Amino acid sequence: MAPRNGDKKPVGFATQLIAGGTAGGMEALCCQPLDTIKVRMQLSRSGSAPGTKPRGFLATGAMIIRRETPLALYKGLGAVLAGIVPKMAVRFASFEQYKGALADKETGVTSIGNIFIAGLGAGTTEAVAVVTPMEVVKIRLQAQMHSLADPMEVPRYRNAGHAVYTIVREEGIGTLYRGVSLTALRQATNQGANFTAYQELKKVAHRWQPELTELPSYQHMVIGLISGAMGPFSNAPIDTIKTRLQKATAEPGTTALQRITAIGKDMWRREGVRSFYKGITPRVLRVAPGQAIVFAVYERIKAQYLCLSPYTMSCRSIHFIVSGTVHGVGFRYFVKTMADQKGIVGWVKNDPGGTVVGVAQGKEDAMARFRKDLEVGPLHAHVTGVQISSEQTVSGLEFYKFEIRH
């Protein structure tokens, strides 16, 4: 039976896992070098001696490459990739759960204050469930200053799995949760600011473009870039103290609060207030583009699910043949622009003989507006006729196929 318009099923955990995991994996591959430089800057004592300046972002990166080869910038990547799928799944799934629980019972709308609380909850949940043990392992791997080009130079931790085994055997399983309070505080403030800014900026973008059902990917990236930069500036001191705490070996008889206080006092006395903001440049460069990638990929995969799921609004399946002439801006550019604005996915290409062929897929209302755009054509176009016929695949998934002649 065909689904009725308006029948919707919330995006499930499996979809959150796939969308969040894919987005997180892309983020890690693109941004891991920046994170390694950030960790080295935070652990560095350069600039603590009188008359010396702390080593900067570019200088730190150049030193790592010179001494340890470019591959050293990807130290700890295994731990990140191993944790990124559950991390992103927990983040997005828990945020949606908290957001839904805090929504107004009558209108279903979640206020900006409750979105911030949902973000705090999501950040705390991911910190306890995934992030803390992942970062302890990652930081231990990133802190090793050995050359990957020298096979005789054997590191203490060979890889993420060996690091977990060594840490648990020598220091106990509790070490994997060292700094959990600071990590939870950092992740909570990060995601509170991140999700609040992202949701509000999305609303602004939709108000400016009321004709769009879904925002195009580049707008999700810009919004994610802006929202992702807010967290690092708000909690840089927390992140720096956390990094040093997780790298160090615990002294017997000391509590977590005593270690945190001792690290903070030592940084203040020896290195000054600037030490609390060490690594802020690579962290912002790491987190902000990372969030741009995460939100763009996540929204795209979620949009695919919402279109293809038999529980959501149906997707139209129409074959177009548009005849006419065009001057100036071509049909291919026009079709791609219109599809992007309406959140429609697919491809379009120029074929020999002046034909533009493509396949597109989207919600019924978006596709209806898309069809009207095709009938009008771009500026200076003269469309002489439009032939439309419906078709549906055997699997029941519907596609939008169009052919434009000019």
mmCIF file of C-alpha atoms in Angstrom:
data_model
loop_
_atom_site.group_PDB
_atom_site.id
_atom_site.type_symbol
_atom_site.label_atom_id
_atom_site.label_comp_id
_atom_site.label_asym_id
_atom_site.label_seq_id
_atom_site.Cartn_x
_atom_site.Cartn_y
_atom_site.Cartn_z
ATOM 1 C CA MET A 1 0.000 0.000 0.000
ATOM 2 C CA ALA A 2 1.293 3.422 -0.859
ATOM 3 C CA PRO A 3 2.044 5.605 2.116
ATOM 4 C CA ARG A 4 -0.163 8.559 2.829
ATOM 5 C CA ASN A 5 1.282 12.045 2.801
ATOM 6 C CA GLY A 6 2.210 13.098 6.292
ATOM 7 C CA ASP A 7 2.726 9.559 7.641
ATOM 8 C CA LYS A 8 6.179 9.777 9.127
ATOM 9 C CA LYS A 9 8.380 7.482 11.124
ATOM 10 C CA PRO A 10 11.159 9.065 13.199
ATOM 11 C CA VAL A 11 14.677 8.314 12.087
ATOM 12 C CA GLY A 12 15.605 5.127 13.968
ATOM 13 C CA PHE A 13 18.765 4.169 15.823
ATOM 14 C CA ALA A 14 20.115 2.114 12.907
ATOM 15 C CA THR A 15 19.870 5.126 10.622
ATOM 16 C CA GLN A 16 21.454 7.333 13.299
ATOM 17 C CA LEU A 17 24.290 4.797 13.534
ATOM 18 C CA ILE A 18 24.924 4.694 9.794
ATOM 19 C CA ALA A 19 24.525 8.437 9.235
ATOM 20 C CA GLY A 20 26.480 9.478 12.312
ATOM 21 C CA GLY A 21 29.181 6.857 11.845
ATOM 22 C CA THR A 22 29.753 7.720 8.197
ATOM 23 C CA ALA A 23 29.843 11.421 8.996
ATOM 24 C CA GLY A 24 32.235 10.877 11.888
ATOM 25 C CA GLY A 25 34.552 8.703 9.821
ATOM 26 C CA MET A 26 34.787 11.369 7.139
ATOM 27 C CA GLU A 27 35.495 13.984 9.797
ATOM 28 C CA ALA A 28 38.269 11.910 11.399
ATOM 29 C CA LEU A 29 40.061 11.219 8.125
ATOM 30 C CA CYS A 30 40.014 14.892 7.172
ATOM 31 C CA CYS A 31 40.830 16.443 10.539
ATOM 32 C CA GLN A 32 43.023 14.017 12.521
ATOM 33 C CA PRO A 33 46.324 15.850 11.706
ATOM 34 C CA LEU A 34 44.948 19.027 13.283
ATOM 35 C CA ASP A 35 44.004 17.121 16.422
ATOM 36 C CA THR A 36 47.488 15.605 16.731
ATOM 37 C CA ILE A 37 49.078 19.063 16.467
ATOM 38 C CA LYS A 38 46.622 20.358 19.082
ATOM 39 C CA VAL A 39 47.543 17.600 21.542
ATOM 40 C CA ARG A 40 51.291 18.178 21.064
ATOM 41 C CA MET A 41 50.831 21.920 21.646
ATOM 42 C CA GLN A 42 48.823 21.288 24.811
ATOM 43 C CA LEU A 43 51.447 18.869 26.164
ATOM 44 C CA SER A 44 54.378 21.098 25.200
ATOM 45 C CA ARG A 45 56.324 23.036 27.824
ATOM 46 C CA SER A 46 57.759 25.398 25.209
ATOM 47 C CA GLY A 47 57.423 29.008 26.263
ATOM 48 C CA SER A 48 57.524 28.201 29.979
ATOM 49 C CA ALA A 49 61.149 29.367 30.356
ATOM 50 C CA PRO A 50 61.713 33.142 30.699
ATOM 51 C CA GLY A 51 62.333 34.893 27.386
ATOM 52 C CA THR A 52 61.021 32.030 25.258
ATOM 53 C CA LYS A 53 57.894 31.913 23.128
ATOM 54 C CA PRO A 54 55.535 28.941 22.864
ATOM 55 C CA ARG A 55 55.817 26.930 19.654
ATOM 56 C CA GLY A 56 52.984 27.816 17.270
ATOM 57 C CA PHE A 57 50.605 25.732 15.194
ATOM 58 C CA LEU A 58 52.641 25.616 11.970
ATOM 59 C CA ALA A 59 55.946 25.157 13.797
ATOM 60 C CA THR A 60 54.544 22.230 15.781
ATOM 61 C CA GLY A 61 53.217 20.556 12.645
ATOM 62 C CA ALA A 62 56.499 21.079 10.802
ATOM 63 C CA MET A 63 58.468 19.620 13.716
ATOM 64 C CA ILE A 64 56.299 16.481 13.804
ATOM 65 C CA ILE A 65 56.698 15.944 10.055
ATOM 66 C CA ARG A 66 60.453 16.568 10.158
ATOM 67 C CA ARG A 67 61.178 14.293 13.109
ATOM 68 C CA GLU A 68 58.533 11.601 12.747
ATOM 69 C CA THR A 69 57.350 11.657 9.070
ATOM 70 C CA PRO A 70 53.954 12.949 7.845
ATOM 71 C CA LEU A 71 52.243 9.713 8.912
ATOM 72 C CA ALA A 72 52.830 10.740 12.528
ATOM 73 C CA LEU A 73 50.056 13.311 12.092
ATOM 74 C CA TYR A 74 47.661 10.339 12.009
ATOM 75 C CA LYS A 75 48.822 8.806 15.280
ATOM 76 C CA GLY A 76 45.798 7.705 17.283
ATOM 77 C CA LEU A 77 43.576 7.483 14.195
ATOM 78 C CA GLY A 78 42.761 3.848 14.935
ATOM 79 C CA ALA A 79 41.378 4.757 18.348
ATOM 80 C CA VAL A 80 39.390 7.623 16.832
ATOM 81 C CA LEU A 81 37.872 5.502 14.052
ATOM 82 C CA ALA A 82 37.085 2.692 16.505
ATOM 83 C CA GLY A 83 35.165 5.124 18.684
ATOM 84 C CA ILE A 84 33.671 7.470 16.105
ATOM 85 C CA VAL A 85 30.743 5.259 15.037
ATOM 86 C CA PRO A 86 29.311 4.688 18.535
ATOM 87 C CA LYS A 87 30.226 8.250 19.507
ATOM 88 C CA MET A 88 28.233 9.842 16.693
ATOM 89 C CA ALA A 89 25.414 7.330 17.039
ATOM 90 C CA VAL A 90 25.107 8.085 20.759
ATOM 91 C CA ARG A 91 25.389 11.836 20.149
ATOM 92 C CA PHE A 92 22.651 12.160 17.545
ATOM 93 C CA ALA A 93 20.368 9.438 18.920
ATOM 94 C CA SER A 94 20.509 10.761 22.489
ATOM 95 C CA PHE A 95 20.048 14.361 21.327
ATOM 96 C CA GLU A 96 16.904 13.416 19.402
ATOM 97 C CA GLN A 97 15.608 11.478 22.425
ATOM 98 C CA TYR A 98 16.252 14.348 24.840
ATOM 99 C CA LYS A 99 14.889 16.890 22.374
ATOM 100 C CA GLY A 100 11.699 14.867 21.914
ATOM 101 C CA ALA A 101 11.255 14.397 25.661
ATOM 102 C CA LEU A 102 11.637 18.149 26.259
ATOM 103 C CA ALA A 103 9.306 19.192 23.418
ATOM 104 C CA ASP A 104 5.991 20.896 24.119
ATOM 105 C CA LYS A 105 3.338 18.169 24.446
ATOM 106 C CA GLU A 106 0.765 20.096 22.406
ATOM 107 C CA THR A 107 2.820 21.713 19.636
ATOM 108 C CA GLY A 108 5.759 19.285 19.506
ATOM 109 C CA VAL A 109 8.151 22.273 19.355
ATOM 110 C CA THR A 110 11.300 22.288 21.500
ATOM 111 C CA SER A 111 12.297 25.701 22.849
ATOM 112 C CA ILE A 112 15.816 27.062 22.417
ATOM 113 C CA GLY A 113 16.489 26.593 26.137
ATOM 114 C CA ASN A 114 15.438 22.948 26.008
ATOM 115 C CA ILE A 115 17.507 22.384 22.870
ATOM 116 C CA PHE A 116 20.520 23.592 24.856
ATOM 117 C CA ILE A 117 19.638 21.180 27.679
ATOM 118 C CA ALA A 118 19.245 18.343 25.153
ATOM 119 C CA GLY A 119 22.689 19.203 23.784
ATOM 120 C CA LEU A 120 24.149 19.155 27.300
ATOM 121 C CA GLY A 121 22.603 15.726 27.849
ATOM 122 C CA ALA A 122 23.885 14.393 24.528
ATOM 123 C CA GLY A 123 27.412 15.619 25.252
ATOM 124 C CA THR A 124 27.427 14.097 28.736
ATOM 125 C CA THR A 125 26.072 10.787 27.431
ATOM 126 C CA GLU A 126 28.687 10.453 24.701
ATOM 127 C CA ALA A 127 31.477 11.458 27.094
ATOM 128 C CA VAL A 128 30.660 8.713 29.579
ATOM 129 C CA ALA A 129 29.759 6.024 27.038
ATOM 130 C CA VAL A 130 32.487 6.490 24.431
ATOM 131 C CA VAL A 131 34.639 9.611 24.391
ATOM 132 C CA THR A 132 36.629 9.318 27.632
ATOM 133 C CA PRO A 133 38.227 5.878 27.060
ATOM 134 C CA MET A 134 38.729 6.691 23.374
ATOM 135 C CA GLU A 135 40.577 9.915 24.173
ATOM 136 C CA VAL A 136 42.780 8.357 26.864
ATOM 137 C CA VAL A 137 44.034 5.859 24.273
ATOM 138 C CA LYS A 138 44.281 8.478 21.512
ATOM 139 C CA ILE A 139 46.269 10.920 23.651
ATOM 140 C CA ARG A 140 48.702 8.221 24.792
ATOM 141 C CA LEU A 141 49.347 7.324 21.141
ATOM 142 C CA GLN A 142 49.634 10.940 19.994
ATOM 143 C CA ALA A 143 52.040 11.827 22.808
ATOM 144 C CA GLN A 144 54.624 9.271 21.638
ATOM 145 C CA MET A 145 57.471 11.091 19.889
ATOM 146 C CA HIS A 146 58.963 8.287 17.812
ATOM 147 C CA SER A 147 59.777 8.215 14.114
ATOM 148 C CA LEU A 148 57.558 5.975 12.010
ATOM 149 C CA ALA A 149 60.378 5.804 9.451
ATOM 150 C CA ASP A 150 62.750 4.020 11.880
ATOM 151 C CA PRO A 151 61.739 0.352 12.421
ATOM 152 C CA MET A 152 64.281 0.043 15.260
ATOM 153 C CA GLU A 153 62.506 2.715 17.302
ATOM 154 C CA VAL A 154 59.800 0.738 19.119
ATOM 155 C CA PRO A 155 57.054 2.820 20.761
ATOM 156 C CA ARG A 156 55.510 1.976 24.110
ATOM 157 C CA TYR A 157 52.078 1.586 22.498
ATOM 158 C CA ARG A 158 52.101 -0.067 19.056
ATOM 159 C CA ASN A 159 48.457 0.619 18.176
ATOM 160 C CA ALA A 160 45.084 1.350 19.772
ATOM 161 C CA GLY A 161 44.419 -2.253 20.784
ATOM 162 C CA HIS A 162 47.878 -2.661 22.307
ATOM 163 C CA ALA A 163 47.464 0.653 24.128
ATOM 164 C CA VAL A 164 44.190 -0.495 25.722
ATOM 165 C CA TYR A 165 45.769 -3.810 26.762
ATOM 166 C CA THR A 166 48.872 -2.136 28.231
ATOM 167 C CA ILE A 167 46.948 0.576 30.076
ATOM 168 C CA VAL A 168 44.484 -1.884 31.642
ATOM 169 C CA ARG A 169 47.237 -4.368 32.592
ATOM 170 C CA GLU A 170 49.609 -1.819 34.112
ATOM 171 C CA GLU A 171 47.284 0.873 35.461
ATOM 172 C CA GLY A 172 43.868 -0.743 35.766
ATOM 173 C CA ILE A 173 40.645 -0.334 33.789
ATOM 174 C CA GLY A 174 39.779 2.805 35.743
ATOM 175 C CA THR A 175 42.583 4.619 33.903
ATOM 176 C CA LEU A 176 40.485 4.509 30.727
ATOM 177 C CA TYR A 177 38.015 6.774 32.529
ATOM 178 C CA ARG A 178 40.581 9.218 33.862
ATOM 179 C CA GLY A 179 39.314 12.745 33.329
ATOM 180 C CA VAL A 180 35.712 11.611 32.781
ATOM 181 C CA SER A 181 34.343 14.595 34.733
ATOM 182 C CA LEU A 182 36.307 17.113 32.653
ATOM 183 C CA THR A 183 35.512 15.253 29.441
ATOM 184 C CA ALA A 184 31.804 15.249 30.295
ATOM 185 C CA LEU A 185 31.952 18.970 31.109
ATOM 186 C CA ARG A 186 33.761 19.711 27.846
ATOM 187 C CA GLN A 187 31.466 17.552 25.689
ATOM 188 C CA ALA A 188 28.332 18.876 27.397
ATOM 189 C CA THR A 189 29.251 22.524 26.812
ATOM 190 C CA ASN A 190 30.418 21.694 23.287
ATOM 191 C CA GLN A 191 27.206 19.984 22.246
ATOM 192 C CA GLY A 192 24.965 22.397 24.126
ATOM 193 C CA ALA A 193 26.426 25.310 22.157
ATOM 194 C CA ASN A 194 26.775 23.266 18.969
ATOM 195 C CA PHE A 195 23.223 21.923 18.693
ATOM 196 C CA THR A 196 21.614 25.166 19.890
ATOM 197 C CA ALA A 197 23.474 27.274 17.330
ATOM 198 C CA TYR A 198 22.908 24.714 14.570
ATOM 199 C CA GLN A 199 19.158 24.395 15.161
ATOM 200 C CA GLU A 200 18.658 28.159 15.395
ATOM 201 C CA LEU A 201 20.731 28.898 12.287
ATOM 202 C CA LYS A 202 18.745 26.269 10.390
ATOM 203 C CA LYS A 203 15.529 28.052 11.369
ATOM 204 C CA VAL A 204 16.953 31.349 10.112
ATOM 205 C CA ALA A 205 17.980 29.742 6.811
ATOM 206 C CA HIS A 206 14.493 28.273 6.343
ATOM 207 C CA ARG A 207 12.871 31.648 7.099
ATOM 208 C CA TRP A 208 15.014 33.245 4.406
ATOM 209 C CA GLN A 209 14.139 30.483 1.932
ATOM 210 C CA PRO A 210 10.551 29.417 2.685
ATOM 211 C CA GLU A 211 10.276 27.675 -0.667
ATOM 212 C CA LEU A 212 12.858 25.026 0.325
ATOM 213 C CA THR A 213 11.791 21.750 1.916
ATOM 214 C CA GLU A 214 15.385 20.802 2.728
ATOM 215 C CA LEU A 215 18.477 23.011 2.854
ATOM 216 C CA PRO A 216 21.230 22.201 0.329
ATOM 217 C CA SER A 217 24.383 20.517 1.619
ATOM 218 C CA TYR A 218 26.593 23.592 1.322
ATOM 219 C CA GLN A 219 24.275 25.487 3.681
ATOM 220 C CA HIS A 220 24.419 22.641 6.210
ATOM 221 C CA MET A 221 28.223 22.864 5.981
ATOM 222 C CA VAL A 222 28.300 26.626 6.573
ATOM 223 C CA ILE A 223 25.905 26.350 9.518
ATOM 224 C CA GLY A 224 27.901 23.434 10.962
ATOM 225 C CA LEU A 225 31.137 25.394 10.575
ATOM 226 C CA ILE A 226 29.752 28.340 12.560
ATOM 227 C CA SER A 227 28.121 26.252 15.288
ATOM 228 C CA GLY A 228 31.166 23.998 15.608
ATOM 229 C CA ALA A 229 33.485 26.924 16.373
ATOM 230 C CA MET A 230 31.535 28.050 19.426
ATOM 231 C CA GLY A 231 32.373 25.178 21.779
ATOM 232 C CA PRO A 232 36.203 25.347 21.647
ATOM 233 C CA PHE A 233 36.298 29.025 22.598
ATOM 234 C CA SER A 234 33.992 28.451 25.571
ATOM 235 C CA ASN A 235 35.870 25.554 27.176
ATOM 236 C CA ALA A 236 39.519 25.655 26.048
ATOM 237 C CA PRO A 237 40.941 25.620 29.637
ATOM 238 C CA ILE A 238 38.889 22.504 30.437
ATOM 239 C CA ASP A 239 40.207 20.723 27.349
ATOM 240 C CA THR A 240 43.863 21.586 28.036
ATOM 241 C CA ILE A 241 43.747 20.414 31.679
ATOM 242 C CA LYS A 242 41.895 17.253 30.583
ATOM 243 C CA THR A 243 44.573 16.458 27.989
ATOM 244 C CA ARG A 244 47.402 16.739 30.527
ATOM 245 C CA LEU A 245 45.461 14.724 33.086
ATOM 246 C CA GLN A 246 44.812 11.860 30.666
ATOM 247 C CA LYS A 247 48.420 11.768 29.462
ATOM 248 C CA ALA A 248 49.911 11.573 32.976
ATOM 249 C CA THR A 249 50.240 8.500 35.194
ATOM 250 C CA ALA A 250 48.204 8.803 38.390
ATOM 251 C CA GLU A 251 50.060 9.198 41.678
ATOM 252 C CA PRO A 252 48.913 6.760 44.404
ATOM 253 C CA GLY A 253 46.694 8.275 47.068
ATOM 254 C CA THR A 254 45.525 11.276 45.045
ATOM 255 C CA THR A 255 41.936 11.945 44.007
ATOM 256 C CA ALA A 256 40.805 13.137 40.583
ATOM 257 C CA LEU A 257 39.975 16.581 41.985
ATOM 258 C CA GLN A 258 43.436 16.866 43.565
ATOM 259 C CA ARG A 259 45.113 15.960 40.259
ATOM 260 C CA ILE A 260 42.978 18.447 38.320
ATOM 261 C CA THR A 261 43.729 21.206 40.832
ATOM 262 C CA ALA A 262 47.454 20.415 40.840
ATOM 263 C CA ILE A 263 47.666 20.510 37.041
ATOM 264 C CA GLY A 264 45.788 23.813 36.882
ATOM 265 C CA LYS A 265 47.979 25.424 39.550
ATOM 266 C CA ASP A 266 51.163 24.152 37.906
ATOM 267 C CA MET A 267 50.115 25.539 34.513
ATOM 268 C CA TRP A 268 49.251 28.917 36.040
ATOM 269 C CA ARG A 269 52.513 29.170 37.997
ATOM 270 C CA ARG A 270 54.941 27.945 35.321
ATOM 271 C CA GLU A 271 53.339 28.946 32.023
ATOM 272 C CA GLY A 272 50.793 31.637 32.768
ATOM 273 C CA VAL A 273 47.213 32.124 31.637
ATOM 274 C CA ARG A 274 48.097 31.600 27.960
ATOM 275 C CA SER A 275 48.887 27.953 28.680
ATOM 276 C CA PHE A 276 45.182 27.258 29.216
ATOM 277 C CA TYR A 277 44.559 28.229 25.591
ATOM 278 C CA LYS A 278 47.388 26.233 24.061
ATOM 279 C CA GLY A 279 46.204 24.396 20.979
ATOM 280 C CA ILE A 280 43.134 26.605 20.514
ATOM 281 C CA THR A 281 44.025 27.339 16.865
ATOM 282 C CA PRO A 282 44.283 23.705 15.708
ATOM 283 C CA ARG A 283 41.331 22.779 17.910
ATOM 284 C CA VAL A 284 39.060 25.326 16.227
ATOM 285 C CA LEU A 285 40.484 24.344 12.832
ATOM 286 C CA ARG A 286 39.802 20.719 13.767
ATOM 287 C CA VAL A 287 36.375 21.012 15.381
ATOM 288 C CA ALA A 288 34.673 23.631 13.173
ATOM 289 C CA PRO A 289 35.373 22.014 9.765
ATOM 290 C CA GLY A 290 34.747 18.651 11.396
ATOM 291 C CA GLN A 291 31.265 19.730 12.430
ATOM 292 C CA ALA A 292 30.675 21.138 8.949
ATOM 293 C CA ILE A 293 31.480 17.708 7.486
ATOM 294 C CA VAL A 294 29.489 15.824 10.128
ATOM 295 C CA PHE A 295 26.291 17.842 9.746
ATOM 296 C CA ALA A 296 26.428 17.923 5.936
ATOM 297 C CA VAL A 297 26.949 14.153 5.636
ATOM 298 C CA TYR A 298 24.498 13.356 8.430
ATOM 299 C CA GLU A 299 21.731 15.525 6.976
ATOM 300 C CA ARG A 300 22.270 14.094 3.504
ATOM 301 C CA ILE A 301 22.071 10.474 4.665
ATOM 302 C CA LYS A 302 19.048 11.268 6.847
ATOM 303 C CA ALA A 303 17.347 12.965 3.898
ATOM 304 C CA GLN A 304 17.954 9.841 1.819
ATOM 305 C CA TYR A 305 16.306 7.733 4.516
ATOM 306 C CA LEU A 306 13.326 10.065 4.848
ATOM 307 C CA CYS A 307 12.762 9.912 1.111
ATOM 308 C CA LEU A 308 13.283 6.173 0.613
ATOM 309 C CA SER A 309 11.507 4.919 3.734
ATOM 310 C CA PRO A 310 8.011 3.514 3.021
ATOM 311 C CA TYR A 311 6.900 5.162 6.276
ATOM 312 C CA THR A 312 7.556 8.697 5.060
ATOM 313 C CA MET A 313 6.029 11.004 2.488
ATOM 314 C CA SER A 314 6.128 9.363 -0.935
ATOM 315 C CA CYS A 315 8.734 10.292 -3.513
ATOM 316 C CA ARG A 316 7.482 11.008 -7.026
ATOM 317 C CA SER A 317 8.732 9.070 -10.038
ATOM 318 C CA ILE A 318 8.490 11.078 -13.255
ATOM 319 C CA HIS A 319 10.265 10.888 -16.593
ATOM 320 C CA PHE A 320 10.775 14.269 -18.249
ATOM 321 C CA ILE A 321 11.419 15.199 -21.842
ATOM 322 C CA VAL A 322 11.632 18.983 -22.197
ATOM 323 C CA SER A 323 12.036 20.454 -25.671
ATOM 324 C CA GLY A 324 13.108 23.989 -26.465
ATOM 325 C CA THR A 325 16.052 26.325 -26.830
ATOM 326 C CA VAL A 326 18.219 28.057 -24.251
ATOM 327 C CA HIS A 327 20.723 30.907 -24.325
ATOM 328 C CA GLY A 328 23.169 31.955 -21.608
ATOM 329 C CA VAL A 329 22.884 29.753 -18.512
ATOM 330 C CA GLY A 330 22.441 26.132 -19.626
ATOM 331 C CA PHE A 331 19.860 23.588 -18.559
ATOM 332 C CA ARG A 332 22.411 21.416 -16.715
ATOM 333 C CA TYR A 333 23.523 24.219 -14.381
ATOM 334 C CA PHE A 334 19.906 25.300 -13.937
ATOM 335 C CA VAL A 335 18.724 21.786 -13.039
ATOM 336 C CA LYS A 336 21.540 21.275 -10.511
ATOM 337 C CA THR A 337 20.833 24.635 -8.877
ATOM 338 C CA MET A 338 17.094 23.987 -8.600
ATOM 339 C CA ALA A 339 17.677 20.475 -7.222
ATOM 340 C CA ASP A 340 20.148 21.721 -4.591
ATOM 341 C CA GLN A 341 17.760 24.428 -3.409
ATOM 342 C CA LYS A 342 14.990 21.879 -2.851
ATOM 343 C CA GLY A 343 17.067 19.182 -1.183
ATOM 344 C CA ILE A 344 16.669 16.859 -4.186
ATOM 345 C CA VAL A 345 19.445 14.339 -4.806
ATOM 346 C CA GLY A 346 20.610 12.678 -8.017
ATOM 347 C CA TRP A 347 22.784 13.453 -11.023
ATOM 348 C CA VAL A 348 22.567 15.350 -14.291
ATOM 349 C CA LYS A 349 24.870 15.368 -17.323
ATOM 350 C CA ASN A 350 25.134 16.686 -20.874
ATOM 351 C CA ASP A 351 24.666 14.098 -23.609
ATOM 352 C CA PRO A 352 25.668 14.479 -27.279
ATOM 353 C CA GLY A 353 23.096 16.210 -29.439
ATOM 354 C CA GLY A 354 22.184 18.931 -26.956
ATOM 355 C CA THR A 355 20.410 16.658 -24.469
ATOM 356 C CA VAL A 356 20.625 16.942 -20.701
ATOM 357 C CA VAL A 357 19.887 13.667 -18.872
ATOM 358 C CA GLY A 358 19.578 13.076 -15.152
ATOM 359 C CA VAL A 359 18.016 11.124 -12.316
ATOM 360 C CA ALA A 360 16.686 12.882 -9.228
ATOM 361 C CA GLN A 361 14.915 11.823 -6.082
ATOM 362 C CA GLY A 362 13.008 13.797 -3.466
ATOM 363 C CA LYS A 363 9.812 14.313 -1.506
ATOM 364 C CA GLU A 364 6.589 14.733 -3.417
ATOM 365 C CA ASP A 365 6.093 18.426 -2.648
ATOM 366 C CA ALA A 366 9.706 19.280 -3.511
ATOM 367 C CA MET A 367 9.491 17.322 -6.753
ATOM 368 C CA ALA A 368 6.272 19.093 -7.735
ATOM 369 C CA ARG A 369 8.012 22.470 -7.418
ATOM 370 C CA PHE A 370 11.019 21.043 -9.250
ATOM 371 C CA ARG A 371 8.783 20.027 -12.160
ATOM 372 C CA LYS A 372 7.368 23.550 -12.416
ATOM 373 C CA ASP A 373 10.898 24.946 -12.537
ATOM 374 C CA LEU A 374 11.747 22.593 -15.393
ATOM 375 C CA GLU A 375 8.669 23.685 -17.327
ATOM 376 C CA VAL A 376 9.708 27.340 -17.046
ATOM 377 C CA GLY A 377 13.415 26.729 -17.610
ATOM 378 C CA PRO A 378 16.292 29.117 -16.927
ATOM 379 C CA LEU A 379 16.462 32.782 -17.882
ATOM 380 C CA HIS A 380 16.403 33.309 -21.667
ATOM 381 C CA ALA A 381 15.114 29.761 -22.250
ATOM 382 C CA HIS A 382 12.236 28.943 -24.568
ATOM 383 C CA VAL A 383 10.547 25.681 -23.575
ATOM 384 C CA THR A 384 8.261 24.496 -26.377
ATOM 385 C CA GLY A 385 6.862 21.396 -24.713
ATOM 386 C CA VAL A 386 7.031 19.043 -21.739
ATOM 387 C CA GLN A 387 6.172 15.341 -21.839
ATOM 388 C CA ILE A 388 5.727 13.599 -18.475
ATOM 389 C CA SER A 389 5.145 9.937 -17.689
ATOM 390 C CA SER A 390 5.267 8.177 -14.322
ATOM 391 C CA GLU A 391 7.347 5.078 -13.649
ATOM 392 C CA GLN A 392 8.207 3.092 -10.535
ATOM 393 C CA THR A 393 10.983 0.580 -9.812
ATOM 394 C CA VAL A 394 10.222 -3.062 -8.996
ATOM 395 C CA SER A 395 11.520 -2.624 -5.435
ATOM 396 C CA GLY A 396 8.940 0.046 -4.763
ATOM 397 C CA LEU A 397 11.530 2.803 -4.441
ATOM 398 C CA GLU A 398 10.659 5.707 -6.695
ATOM 399 C CA PHE A 399 13.006 7.842 -8.742
ATOM 400 C CA TYR A 400 12.639 11.080 -10.661
ATOM 401 C CA LYS A 401 14.046 10.685 -14.162
ATOM 402 C CA PHE A 402 14.123 13.634 -16.535
ATOM 403 C CA GLU A 403 15.473 14.429 -19.976
ATOM 404 C CA ILE A 404 15.780 17.974 -21.299
ATOM 405 C CA ARG A 405 16.276 18.783 -24.976
ATOM 406 C CA HIS A 406 17.272 22.256 -26.119
#
